[in-house]
Short mmCIF file of C-alpha atoms and ligand atoms in Angstrom, two decimals:
data_model
loop_
_atom_site.label_atom_id
_atom_site.label_comp_id
_atom_site.label_asym_id
_atom_site.label_seq_id
_atom_site.Cartn_x
_atom_site.Cartn_y
_atom_site.Cartn_z
CA MET A 1 0.00 0.00 0.00
CA THR A 2 1.23 3.45 -0.89
CA THR A 3 2.06 5.83 1.93
CA PHE A 4 1.57 9.61 2.04
CA GLN A 5 5.31 9.98 2.38
CA GLU A 6 5.90 8.13 -0.86
CA LEU A 7 3.62 10.64 -2.56
CA GLY A 8 5.85 13.47 -1.36
CA VAL A 9 3.94 14.61 1.72
CA SER A 10 6.12 16.01 4.53
CA LEU A 11 6.59 14.11 7.78
CA GLU A 12 5.10 17.01 9.67
CA THR A 13 1.84 16.69 7.72
CA VAL A 14 1.92 12.89 7.75
CA SER A 15 1.91 13.09 11.52
CA SER A 16 -1.16 15.37 11.52
CA LEU A 17 -2.84 12.95 9.13
CA ASN A 18 -2.05 10.01 11.38
CA ASP A 19 -3.69 11.89 14.25
CA MET A 20 -6.81 12.08 12.09
CA GLY A 21 -6.67 8.34 11.48
CA PHE A 22 -5.42 8.74 7.90
CA PHE A 23 -2.59 6.24 7.44
CA ASN A 24 -2.79 5.58 3.72
CA PRO A 25 -4.12 7.72 0.89
CA THR A 26 -7.47 6.88 -0.70
CA GLY A 27 -7.55 6.22 -4.46
CA ILE A 28 -8.31 9.78 -5.47
CA GLN A 29 -5.69 11.10 -3.03
CA GLU A 30 -3.02 8.80 -4.38
CA GLU A 31 -3.69 9.95 -7.92
CA THR A 32 -4.13 13.64 -7.26
CA ILE A 33 -1.56 14.55 -4.60
CA PRO A 34 1.56 14.26 -6.82
CA TYR A 35 0.03 16.48 -9.50
CA VAL A 36 -1.06 19.15 -7.06
CA LEU A 37 2.34 19.08 -5.37
CA SER A 38 4.00 19.69 -8.72
CA GLY A 39 1.83 22.76 -9.31
CA ILE A 40 -0.29 21.42 -12.15
CA ASP A 41 -3.98 22.32 -12.40
CA VAL A 42 -6.26 19.36 -11.78
CA LEU A 43 -9.81 18.43 -12.65
CA ALA A 44 -10.73 15.53 -10.39
CA GLN A 45 -13.80 13.42 -10.19
CA ALA A 46 -14.60 10.90 -7.49
CA GLN A 47 -17.72 9.89 -5.68
CA THR A 48 -18.89 11.43 -2.43
CA GLY A 49 -17.02 9.97 0.51
CA SER A 50 -13.90 9.07 -1.45
CA GLY A 51 -11.67 11.61 0.32
CA LYS A 52 -11.63 14.52 -2.10
CA THR A 53 -10.98 17.03 0.68
CA GLY A 54 -7.68 15.34 1.41
CA ALA A 55 -6.93 15.03 -2.29
CA PHE A 56 -6.70 18.80 -2.61
CA GLY A 57 -6.19 19.72 1.06
CA ILE A 58 -3.11 17.66 1.81
CA PRO A 59 -0.95 18.86 -1.11
CA LEU A 60 -2.35 22.37 -0.77
CA ILE A 61 -1.05 22.83 2.75
CA GLU A 62 2.34 21.62 1.54
CA ARG A 63 2.44 24.32 -1.12
CA ILE A 64 1.74 27.30 1.11
CA SER A 65 3.65 28.82 3.99
CA LYS A 66 2.94 30.29 7.40
CA ASP A 67 3.87 33.85 6.48
CA GLY A 68 2.59 34.26 2.93
CA GLY A 69 -0.78 35.85 3.75
CA ILE A 70 -4.01 34.35 2.46
CA GLN A 71 -2.73 31.85 -0.08
CA ALA A 72 -5.51 29.35 -0.56
CA LEU A 73 -9.14 30.06 -1.33
CA ILE A 74 -11.54 27.13 -1.30
CA LEU A 75 -15.08 27.61 -2.55
CA ALA A 76 -17.82 25.21 -1.54
CA PRO A 77 -21.53 25.30 -2.44
CA THR A 78 -23.06 25.08 1.04
CA ARG A 79 -22.36 26.15 4.58
CA GLU A 80 -22.08 22.60 5.82
CA LEU A 81 -19.57 21.69 3.18
CA ALA A 82 -17.52 24.79 3.85
CA GLN A 83 -17.59 23.94 7.54
CA GLN A 84 -16.58 20.33 6.96
CA VAL A 85 -13.77 21.20 4.57
CA GLY A 86 -12.50 23.96 6.86
CA GLU A 87 -12.46 21.68 9.86
CA GLN A 88 -10.61 18.97 7.97
CA LEU A 89 -8.02 21.49 6.78
CA ARG A 90 -7.48 22.70 10.33
CA LEU A 91 -6.69 19.18 11.43
CA MET A 92 -4.49 18.45 8.40
CA SER A 93 -2.43 21.59 8.93
CA LYS A 94 -2.28 21.30 12.72
CA ASN A 95 1.47 20.77 12.85
CA LYS A 96 2.05 23.67 10.51
CA ASN A 97 0.02 25.96 12.75
CA PHE A 98 -1.97 27.32 9.86
CA LYS A 99 -5.07 29.34 10.47
CA VAL A 100 -8.18 28.48 8.49
CA SER A 101 -11.08 30.94 8.31
CA ILE A 102 -14.45 29.52 7.43
CA ILE A 103 -16.76 32.05 5.86
CA PHE A 104 -20.41 31.59 5.04
CA GLY A 105 -23.68 33.48 5.12
CA GLY A 106 -26.23 33.39 7.90
CA THR A 107 -23.77 34.13 10.68
CA SER A 108 -22.18 37.32 11.99
CA ILE A 109 -20.09 39.10 9.37
CA GLU A 110 -18.36 41.13 12.09
CA ARG A 111 -16.94 38.04 13.67
CA GLN A 112 -15.71 36.87 10.28
CA ILE A 113 -14.04 40.21 9.68
CA LYS A 114 -12.20 39.86 12.99
CA ASP A 115 -11.26 36.32 12.03
CA ILE A 116 -9.86 37.38 8.64
CA LYS A 117 -7.79 40.08 10.40
CA LYS A 118 -5.98 37.36 12.32
CA SER A 119 -4.21 36.60 9.02
CA PRO A 120 -5.25 33.11 8.03
CA GLN A 121 -3.38 31.19 5.35
CA ILE A 122 -6.52 29.48 4.12
CA ILE A 123 -10.06 30.72 3.51
CA VAL A 124 -12.91 28.29 2.97
CA GLY A 125 -16.26 29.73 2.10
CA THR A 126 -19.45 29.89 0.13
CA PRO A 127 -19.37 32.18 -2.92
CA GLY A 128 -22.05 34.64 -1.72
CA ARG A 129 -20.41 35.57 1.56
CA ILE A 130 -16.95 35.67 0.01
CA ILE A 131 -18.24 38.23 -2.47
CA ASP A 132 -19.75 40.25 0.40
CA HIS A 133 -16.33 40.44 1.98
CA ILE A 134 -14.63 41.31 -1.29
CA ASN A 135 -17.12 44.14 -1.83
CA ARG A 136 -16.68 45.42 1.72
CA LYS A 137 -12.93 45.22 1.14
CA THR A 138 -12.63 43.08 4.25
CA LEU A 139 -11.09 40.30 2.19
CA LYS A 140 -8.23 40.84 -0.25
CA LEU A 141 -7.12 38.10 -2.55
CA ASP A 142 -3.85 39.59 -3.79
CA THR A 143 -1.69 36.95 -2.11
CA VAL A 144 -3.78 33.97 -3.27
CA THR A 145 -1.85 31.30 -5.16
CA ASN A 146 -4.23 28.35 -4.93
CA ILE A 147 -7.90 28.13 -5.70
CA VAL A 148 -10.13 25.12 -5.20
CA LEU A 149 -13.67 24.75 -6.47
CA ASP A 150 -15.05 21.93 -4.37
CA GLU A 151 -18.22 20.11 -5.40
CA ALA A 152 -18.04 22.01 -8.66
CA ASP A 153 -21.03 20.19 -10.14
CA GLU A 154 -23.16 21.31 -7.24
CA MET A 155 -21.94 24.87 -7.54
CA LEU A 156 -23.07 24.81 -11.15
CA ASN A 157 -26.43 23.30 -10.22
CA MET A 158 -26.97 25.94 -7.61
CA GLY A 159 -26.24 28.71 -10.06
CA PHE A 160 -23.01 29.93 -8.49
CA ILE A 161 -21.08 30.07 -11.70
CA ASP A 162 -21.20 33.84 -12.14
CA ASP A 163 -20.23 34.32 -8.51
CA VAL A 164 -17.26 32.03 -9.01
CA ARG A 165 -16.21 33.90 -12.13
CA PHE A 166 -16.46 37.19 -10.24
CA ILE A 167 -14.32 35.91 -7.39
CA LEU A 168 -11.66 34.53 -9.72
CA SER A 169 -11.52 37.85 -11.54
CA LYS A 170 -10.42 39.42 -8.25
CA VAL A 171 -7.30 37.29 -8.04
CA GLU A 172 -4.45 38.88 -9.89
CA ASN A 173 -1.70 36.33 -9.40
CA ASN A 174 -1.06 33.36 -11.53
CA TYR A 175 -2.74 30.76 -9.43
CA GLN A 176 -3.10 27.00 -9.38
CA THR A 177 -6.70 25.87 -9.91
CA LEU A 178 -8.15 22.64 -8.61
CA LEU A 179 -11.63 21.62 -9.65
CA PHE A 180 -13.24 18.81 -7.68
CA SER A 181 -16.53 17.23 -8.50
CA ALA A 182 -18.50 14.10 -7.69
CA THR A 183 -19.76 13.89 -11.25
CA MET A 184 -18.31 15.01 -14.55
CA PRO A 185 -21.14 16.18 -16.79
CA LYS A 186 -20.34 18.27 -19.87
CA PRO A 187 -20.81 21.65 -18.19
CA ILE A 188 -18.04 20.73 -15.73
CA MET A 189 -15.65 19.92 -18.57
CA GLU A 190 -16.53 23.26 -20.14
CA LEU A 191 -16.00 25.02 -16.85
CA ALA A 192 -12.57 23.42 -16.59
CA LYS A 193 -11.66 24.60 -20.08
CA GLN A 194 -12.75 28.10 -19.16
CA PHE A 195 -10.80 28.37 -15.95
CA MET A 196 -7.73 26.26 -16.66
CA THR A 197 -5.35 25.94 -19.55
CA ASP A 198 -3.04 23.04 -18.94
CA TYR A 199 -4.59 20.55 -16.61
CA LYS A 200 -4.70 16.90 -15.65
CA VAL A 201 -7.97 15.02 -15.49
CA VAL A 202 -8.13 12.47 -12.71
CA LYS A 203 -11.08 10.12 -12.48
CA THR A 204 -11.68 7.25 -10.13
CA MET A 205 -13.93 4.28 -10.59
CA SER A 206 -17.66 4.55 -10.78
CA LEU A 207 -19.77 4.31 -7.70
CA GLU A 208 -20.99 0.88 -8.71
CA GLU A 209 -17.47 -0.48 -8.88
CA LEU A 210 -16.46 1.07 -5.59
CA ASN A 211 -19.63 0.20 -3.81
CA PRO A 212 -20.56 -3.35 -4.50
CA ASN A 213 -22.18 -3.47 -1.11
CA ILE A 214 -25.38 -1.59 -1.77
CA GLU A 215 -28.40 -3.75 -2.29
CA GLU A 216 -30.81 -1.82 -4.47
CA PHE A 217 -34.54 -2.25 -4.67
CA ALA A 218 -37.47 -0.45 -6.19
CA SER A 219 -41.03 -0.49 -4.95
CA LEU A 220 -43.94 0.42 -7.17
CA LEU A 221 -46.39 2.47 -5.11
CA LYS A 222 -49.22 4.88 -5.53
CA GLU A 223 -48.75 8.21 -3.81
CA SER A 224 -51.32 7.32 -1.16
CA GLU A 225 -49.57 4.04 -0.33
CA LYS A 226 -46.10 5.42 0.24
CA LEU A 227 -46.29 6.33 3.90
CA SER A 228 -47.67 3.04 5.13
CA ALA A 229 -45.24 1.14 2.89
CA LEU A 230 -42.39 3.15 4.39
CA GLU A 231 -43.52 2.28 7.88
CA GLY A 232 -43.54 -1.37 6.98
CA PHE A 233 -40.01 -1.16 5.58
CA LEU A 234 -38.78 0.68 8.65
CA GLU A 235 -40.34 -1.89 10.95
CA VAL A 236 -38.95 -4.89 9.12
CA HIS A 237 -35.55 -3.48 8.12
CA ASN A 238 -35.08 -1.78 11.48
CA PRO A 239 -32.37 0.56 10.14
CA LYS A 240 -29.66 1.71 12.48
CA LEU A 241 -29.36 4.99 10.57
CA ALA A 242 -31.58 5.84 7.62
CA ILE A 243 -31.83 8.73 5.21
CA ILE A 244 -35.17 9.26 3.53
CA PHE A 245 -35.17 11.52 0.51
CA GLY A 246 -38.21 13.64 -0.29
CA ARG A 247 -38.62 15.87 -3.30
CA THR A 248 -39.66 19.16 -1.70
CA LYS A 249 -39.19 21.06 1.53
CA LYS A 250 -42.83 20.66 2.35
CA ARG A 251 -42.57 16.97 1.76
CA VAL A 252 -39.61 16.72 4.09
CA ASP A 253 -41.41 18.69 6.81
CA GLU A 254 -44.54 16.61 6.59
CA LEU A 255 -42.75 13.31 6.42
CA SER A 256 -40.45 13.97 9.35
CA SER A 257 -43.41 15.22 11.43
CA ALA A 258 -45.38 12.14 10.49
CA LEU A 259 -42.54 9.83 11.44
CA SER A 260 -41.99 11.64 14.75
CA ALA A 261 -45.69 11.35 15.48
CA LYS A 262 -45.47 7.65 14.83
CA GLY A 263 -42.72 7.34 17.39
CA TYR A 264 -39.59 7.29 15.23
CA LEU A 265 -36.58 9.39 16.15
CA SER A 266 -36.58 11.55 13.06
CA GLU A 267 -35.63 15.05 11.90
CA GLY A 268 -35.99 16.89 8.61
CA LEU A 269 -33.23 18.71 6.74
CA HIS A 270 -33.80 21.15 3.91
CA GLY A 271 -32.78 24.54 2.63
CA ASP A 272 -35.01 26.56 4.98
CA ILE A 273 -33.63 25.07 8.17
CA THR A 274 -31.39 27.56 9.96
CA GLN A 275 -27.68 26.97 10.03
CA SER A 276 -27.43 26.28 13.76
CA LYS A 277 -30.41 23.92 13.63
CA ARG A 278 -28.83 22.02 10.74
CA LEU A 279 -25.56 21.52 12.51
CA GLU A 280 -27.49 20.36 15.56
CA ILE A 281 -29.50 17.85 13.51
CA LEU A 282 -26.40 16.49 11.79
CA LYS A 283 -24.70 16.07 15.13
CA LYS A 284 -27.70 14.18 16.51
CA PHE A 285 -27.68 11.94 13.47
CA LYS A 286 -23.96 11.29 13.78
CA ASN A 287 -24.15 10.34 17.44
CA ASN A 288 -27.26 8.23 16.96
CA THR A 289 -29.73 10.34 18.93
CA ILE A 290 -31.89 10.33 15.85
CA GLN A 291 -32.38 7.30 13.68
CA ILE A 292 -33.93 8.84 10.60
CA LEU A 293 -32.93 11.89 8.63
CA VAL A 294 -35.50 13.10 6.11
CA ALA A 295 -33.85 15.35 3.54
CA THR A 296 -34.02 17.01 0.17
CA ASP A 297 -31.25 16.30 -2.34
CA VAL A 298 -29.73 19.72 -1.89
CA ALA A 299 -29.65 19.55 1.90
CA ALA A 300 -28.04 16.14 2.00
CA ARG A 301 -25.57 16.72 -0.76
CA GLY A 302 -21.94 16.15 0.11
CA ILE A 303 -22.56 15.87 3.82
CA ASP A 304 -20.26 13.30 5.27
CA ILE A 305 -22.10 10.83 7.45
CA SER A 306 -20.89 7.33 7.90
CA GLY A 307 -22.83 4.38 9.21
CA VAL A 308 -25.98 4.97 7.17
CA THR A 309 -27.51 1.52 6.79
CA HIS A 310 -30.56 2.37 4.69
CA VAL A 311 -31.54 4.93 2.08
CA TYR A 312 -35.19 5.30 1.12
CA ASN A 313 -36.07 7.35 -1.91
CA PHE A 314 -39.57 8.26 -0.83
CA ASP A 315 -39.82 10.24 -4.04
CA MET A 316 -38.12 9.17 -7.23
CA PRO A 317 -34.93 11.16 -7.88
CA GLN A 318 -34.85 13.51 -10.88
CA ASP A 319 -32.19 11.59 -12.76
CA THR A 320 -29.65 8.82 -12.59
CA GLU A 321 -26.96 11.07 -11.18
CA SER A 322 -29.08 12.16 -8.30
CA TYR A 323 -29.99 8.52 -7.71
CA THR A 324 -26.35 7.55 -7.60
CA HIS A 325 -25.59 10.30 -5.10
CA ARG A 326 -28.48 9.44 -2.88
CA ILE A 327 -27.79 5.75 -2.59
CA GLY A 328 -24.07 6.48 -2.21
CA ARG A 329 -24.81 7.75 1.30
CA THR A 330 -24.96 4.12 2.40
CA GLY A 331 -22.66 1.16 1.82
CA ARG A 332 -19.59 3.24 2.58
CA ALA A 333 -16.18 2.11 3.71
CA GLY A 334 -16.85 -1.55 3.18
CA ASN A 335 -20.13 -1.59 5.11
CA SER A 336 -23.20 -2.94 3.42
CA GLY A 337 -26.24 -0.83 2.73
CA VAL A 338 -29.76 -1.09 1.43
CA ALA A 339 -31.43 1.39 -0.90
CA VAL A 340 -35.14 1.30 -1.65
CA THR A 341 -36.64 3.59 -4.27
CA PHE A 342 -40.37 4.26 -4.30
CA LEU A 343 -41.78 4.93 -7.67
CA ASN A 344 -45.11 5.88 -9.01
CA PRO A 345 -46.08 3.79 -12.06
CA VAL A 346 -45.79 6.86 -14.32
CA GLU A 347 -42.18 7.23 -13.22
CA MET A 348 -41.18 3.88 -14.68
CA PRO A 349 -39.07 5.46 -17.46
CA TYR A 350 -36.86 6.99 -14.76
CA LEU A 351 -36.28 3.56 -13.31
CA ARG A 352 -35.40 2.25 -16.76
CA ASP A 353 -32.73 4.94 -17.07
CA ILE A 354 -31.20 3.90 -13.77
CA GLU A 355 -31.30 0.27 -14.83
CA SER A 356 -29.65 0.94 -18.14
CA LYS A 357 -26.83 2.80 -16.39
CA LYS A 358 -26.46 -0.04 -13.90
CA GLY A 359 -26.67 -2.59 -16.67
CA GLU A 360 -29.14 -4.72 -14.78
CA ARG A 361 -32.74 -4.84 -13.76
CA MET A 362 -33.69 -3.55 -10.34
CA LYS A 363 -35.03 -6.02 -7.82
CA MET A 364 -38.63 -5.15 -7.03
CA LEU A 365 -39.83 -5.05 -3.47
CA ARG A 366 -43.51 -5.15 -2.58
CA PRO A 367 -44.68 -3.54 0.65
CA TYR A 368 -44.70 -5.89 3.61
CA THR A 369 -47.96 -7.37 4.78
CA GLU A 370 -49.27 -6.77 8.27
CA LYS A 371 -48.35 -10.36 9.10
CA GLU A 372 -44.74 -9.89 7.99
CA ILE A 373 -44.48 -6.64 9.89
CA ASN A 374 -45.82 -8.18 13.07
CA LYS A 375 -43.49 -11.12 12.73
CA ALA A 376 -40.54 -8.74 12.54
CA ARG A 377 -41.81 -6.73 15.51
CA TYR A 378 -42.38 -9.82 17.60
CA SER A 379 -39.00 -11.30 16.95
CA ARG A 380 -37.43 -7.97 17.83
CA ILE A 381 -39.32 -7.89 21.12
CA ILE A 382 -38.11 -11.40 21.89
CA ASP A 383 -34.54 -10.27 21.17
CA GLU A 384 -34.93 -7.25 23.36
CA VAL A 385 -36.35 -9.28 26.23
CA GLU A 386 -33.43 -11.68 25.91
CA GLN A 387 -31.05 -8.74 26.14
CA GLY A 388 -33.03 -7.28 29.02
CA LEU A 389 -32.77 -10.49 31.01
CA LYS A 390 -29.03 -9.94 31.18
CA LYS A 391 -29.44 -6.52 32.74
CA ASP A 392 -29.78 -5.63 36.39
CA LEU A 393 -33.29 -4.26 36.69
CA THR A 394 -33.81 -4.70 40.42
CA ASN A 395 -34.76 -1.04 40.73
CA LEU A 396 -38.06 -1.95 39.06
CA ASN A 397 -38.91 -4.72 41.52
CA SER A 398 -41.45 -2.75 43.51
CA LEU A 399 -43.34 -1.75 40.37
CA THR A 400 -43.31 -5.36 39.21
CA GLU A 401 -44.84 -6.44 42.51
CA LYS A 402 -47.54 -3.80 42.32
CA LEU A 403 -48.47 -4.95 38.81
CA LEU A 404 -48.58 -8.57 39.86
CA ASP A 405 -51.03 -7.61 42.58
CA LEU A 406 -53.45 -6.59 39.82
CA ASP A 407 -53.63 -9.89 37.96
CA ASN A 408 -51.58 -12.88 36.85
CA ALA A 409 -48.24 -12.46 35.03
CA GLU A 410 -49.50 -13.54 31.64
CA LYS A 411 -52.23 -10.93 31.54
CA ILE A 412 -49.89 -8.22 32.77
CA ILE A 413 -47.33 -9.04 30.08
CA THR A 414 -50.00 -8.90 27.41
CA VAL A 415 -51.13 -5.47 28.53
CA LEU A 416 -47.54 -4.20 28.52
CA LEU A 417 -46.94 -5.68 25.06
CA ASP A 418 -50.02 -3.95 23.75
CA LYS A 419 -48.57 -0.69 25.01
CA ILE A 420 -45.20 -1.31 23.36
CA ILE A 421 -46.46 -2.61 20.06
CA ASN A 422 -49.24 -0.18 19.46
CA THR A 423 -47.50 3.08 20.24
CA LYS A 424 -46.22 3.45 16.71
CA THR A 425 -49.40 2.60 14.89
CA GLU A 426 -52.04 4.76 16.58
CA VAL A 427 -51.57 7.93 14.56
CA ASN A 428 -53.28 8.08 11.25
CA ILE A 429 -51.66 10.61 8.96
CA GLU A 430 -52.02 11.53 5.34
CA LEU A 431 -49.37 13.44 3.43
CA SER A 432 -50.16 16.12 0.89
CA TYR A 433 -50.21 14.92 -2.67
CA GLU A 434 -46.88 15.25 -4.42
CA ARG A 435 -46.94 15.32 -8.21
CA PRO A 436 -44.87 12.50 -9.73
CA LEU A 437 -42.01 13.38 -12.06
CA THR A 438 -42.89 14.62 -15.52
CA ARG A 439 -43.57 11.88 -17.95
CA LYS A 440 -40.66 11.05 -20.22
CA GLU A 441 -41.06 10.35 -23.89
CA SER A 442 -40.46 6.74 -24.76
CA LYS A 443 -37.13 5.89 -26.38
CA ASN A 444 -38.41 5.50 -29.97
CA ASN A 445 -39.76 9.03 -30.29
CA ARG A 446 -37.10 10.65 -28.17
CA SER A 447 -35.76 12.75 -30.98
CA ARG A 448 -39.09 14.51 -31.16
CA GLY A 449 -39.71 14.80 -27.47
CA PHE A 450 -36.21 15.23 -26.15
CA ARG A 451 -35.98 18.96 -25.92
CA ARG A 452 -39.22 19.37 -24.12
CA ASP A 453 -38.29 16.60 -21.78
CA ARG A 454 -35.01 18.25 -20.91
CA LYS A 455 -36.74 21.50 -20.18
CA ASP A 456 -39.28 19.85 -17.94
CA LYS A 457 -36.52 18.19 -16.02
CA ARG A 458 -34.81 21.49 -15.56
CA ASN A 459 -37.98 23.00 -14.20
CA ASN A 460 -38.39 20.12 -11.85
CA ARG A 461 -34.90 20.61 -10.63
CA LYS A 462 -35.48 24.29 -10.03
CA ASN A 463 -38.47 23.47 -7.93
CA SER A 464 -36.86 20.59 -6.22
CA ASP A 465 -36.35 22.28 -2.88
CA LYS A 466 -39.56 24.24 -3.00
CA SER A 467 -42.98 23.32 -1.82
CA ARG A 468 -45.53 22.75 -4.46
CA SER A 469 -48.93 22.54 -2.87
CA ASP A 470 -50.02 23.72 0.51
CA LYS A 471 -53.30 22.14 1.23
CA LYS A 472 -52.41 20.45 4.45
CA PHE A 473 -49.76 20.68 7.04
CA PHE A 474 -48.99 18.78 10.16
CA ASP A 475 -47.67 20.10 13.40
CA LYS A 476 -44.94 18.34 15.34
CA LYS A 477 -47.39 16.06 17.08
CA GLY A 478 -48.73 14.93 13.74
CA LYS A 479 -52.06 16.64 14.21
CA ARG A 480 -53.38 17.99 11.00
CA THR A 481 -53.61 21.76 10.93
CA LYS A 482 -54.80 24.17 8.31
CA LYS A 483 -52.09 26.44 7.10
P1 ADP B 501 -15.56 13.61 -0.42
O1 ADP B 501 -15.23 15.06 -0.39
O2 ADP B 501 -14.95 12.87 -1.55
O3 ADP B 501 -17.04 13.37 -0.32
P2 ADP B 501 -14.30 13.56 2.19
O4 ADP B 501 -13.08 14.27 1.85
O5 ADP B 501 -15.36 14.35 2.91
O6 ADP B 501 -14.95 12.91 0.90
O7 ADP B 501 -13.91 12.27 3.02
C1 ADP B 501 -14.86 11.30 3.41
C2 ADP B 501 -14.47 10.64 4.72
O8 ADP B 501 -13.30 9.85 4.57
C3 ADP B 501 -14.16 11.65 5.82
O9 ADP B 501 -14.76 11.20 7.02
C4 ADP B 501 -12.66 11.62 5.94
O10 ADP B 501 -12.26 11.92 7.25
C5 ADP B 501 -12.32 10.20 5.53
N1 ADP B 501 -10.98 10.09 4.89
C6 ADP B 501 -10.52 10.85 3.88
N2 ADP B 501 -9.28 10.48 3.52
C7 ADP B 501 -8.95 9.45 4.32
C8 ADP B 501 -7.76 8.61 4.45
N3 ADP B 501 -6.71 8.76 3.65
N4 ADP B 501 -7.79 7.65 5.39
C9 ADP B 501 -8.87 7.48 6.19
N5 ADP B 501 -9.99 8.23 6.12
C10 ADP B 501 -10.05 9.19 5.20
MG1 MG B 502 -16.23 16.83 -0.55
#
């Protein structure tokens, strides 16, 4: 196995990396680090979770120095990503004593100004807030020698391209450009040509090759059947950590409220959730205080969470790429994962696209029957009782005696079981109707219908984090309220 040292990384940095638990480079790091160290521009593509931050971060900190002013500028599409990248860079450069300022909107600009005055070597930020600082003249880029566009595909999707162009125009030096992306669609290649002249393209294997451990299923469901089908899957699969993807913010709100009302430990994540709340939710998810994260594509994009055992696409993703990203949240680092995609019968062409990319048919999963669900619940209760028997529960003895005074043990157990089993099923909730994806033209008359189809997809994407209908809404307790 290659070592960081063999790639030309200094001992000082290797030791910081070891402290982070990085002992050998990942595939993308092994390929990219030597190029970046030599000063060449790089366009790199690798799936989410493959270690792209290290691929640019490690060589970057080797190329800059403590007293050269702000030398590296890293642009990321969202606050979370900026935060994650910034924190990783702090750890990677720990032995070099570099200062990393993380700059994004939604928090105090004054504090950021103070932070920038402490002369960091590295700035990580979202384009909007960086531009604010440039315009206020609180951030000068005249010493910058290295620029990274992280999650470049997402920056394009989110419409940041003009912002990026503006920021780059403010850098006068000859700088090294690194463009990192999870996918490499045409617009990214064009972007690379625009911003770089001589550059290396580094690609790693496809998600499918890297992730043979994801078991993928599809389930054909009418809109009105989705919620109860989901419950059945959750009961039988009993995920340790699950992400459920919904198409709109409203959908995410309703679904996470519904799941909470049904007794699941669940939270929703989408673009309208405040920054501090988001970080709090992610933390809860990471330390297992919530079991289910309901999210829109945008909100979940690029966020690094390991240990996700199940992904449920409650709504069909817009396209194959989005599908690949979503299911890539599970089955990481050699763990196995399960991905279940719900689809409305009219969305079948979208499934066919995914299948043709995969090169195989998807396994279909029908919703579980009540009998199957109960069987799973019962066997779990038996397991839990077995575990419980090993525990010291003497503190409950007096309660036990009081209960046994009421009737015989068998009857008491049955009453308690009824309480346990039926807590999750009492609430009856209906979600608002969500329109399925726009119908695609069939393959044989594609040439005629293609353009329209593309446009529709674009519109869908634009709306993807927006609510579409507002007939009903549910409060936290799952009660239906008029909005
Ligand atoms: P990407 O940007 O490609 O989605 P990240 O850079 O966020 O991926 O890395 C994903 C996870 O892998 C992070 O938790 C990171 O700490 C870990 N990681 C990255 N490089 C290494 C390495 N060389 N050894 C061990 N873990 C690593
Ligand atoms: Mg990343």
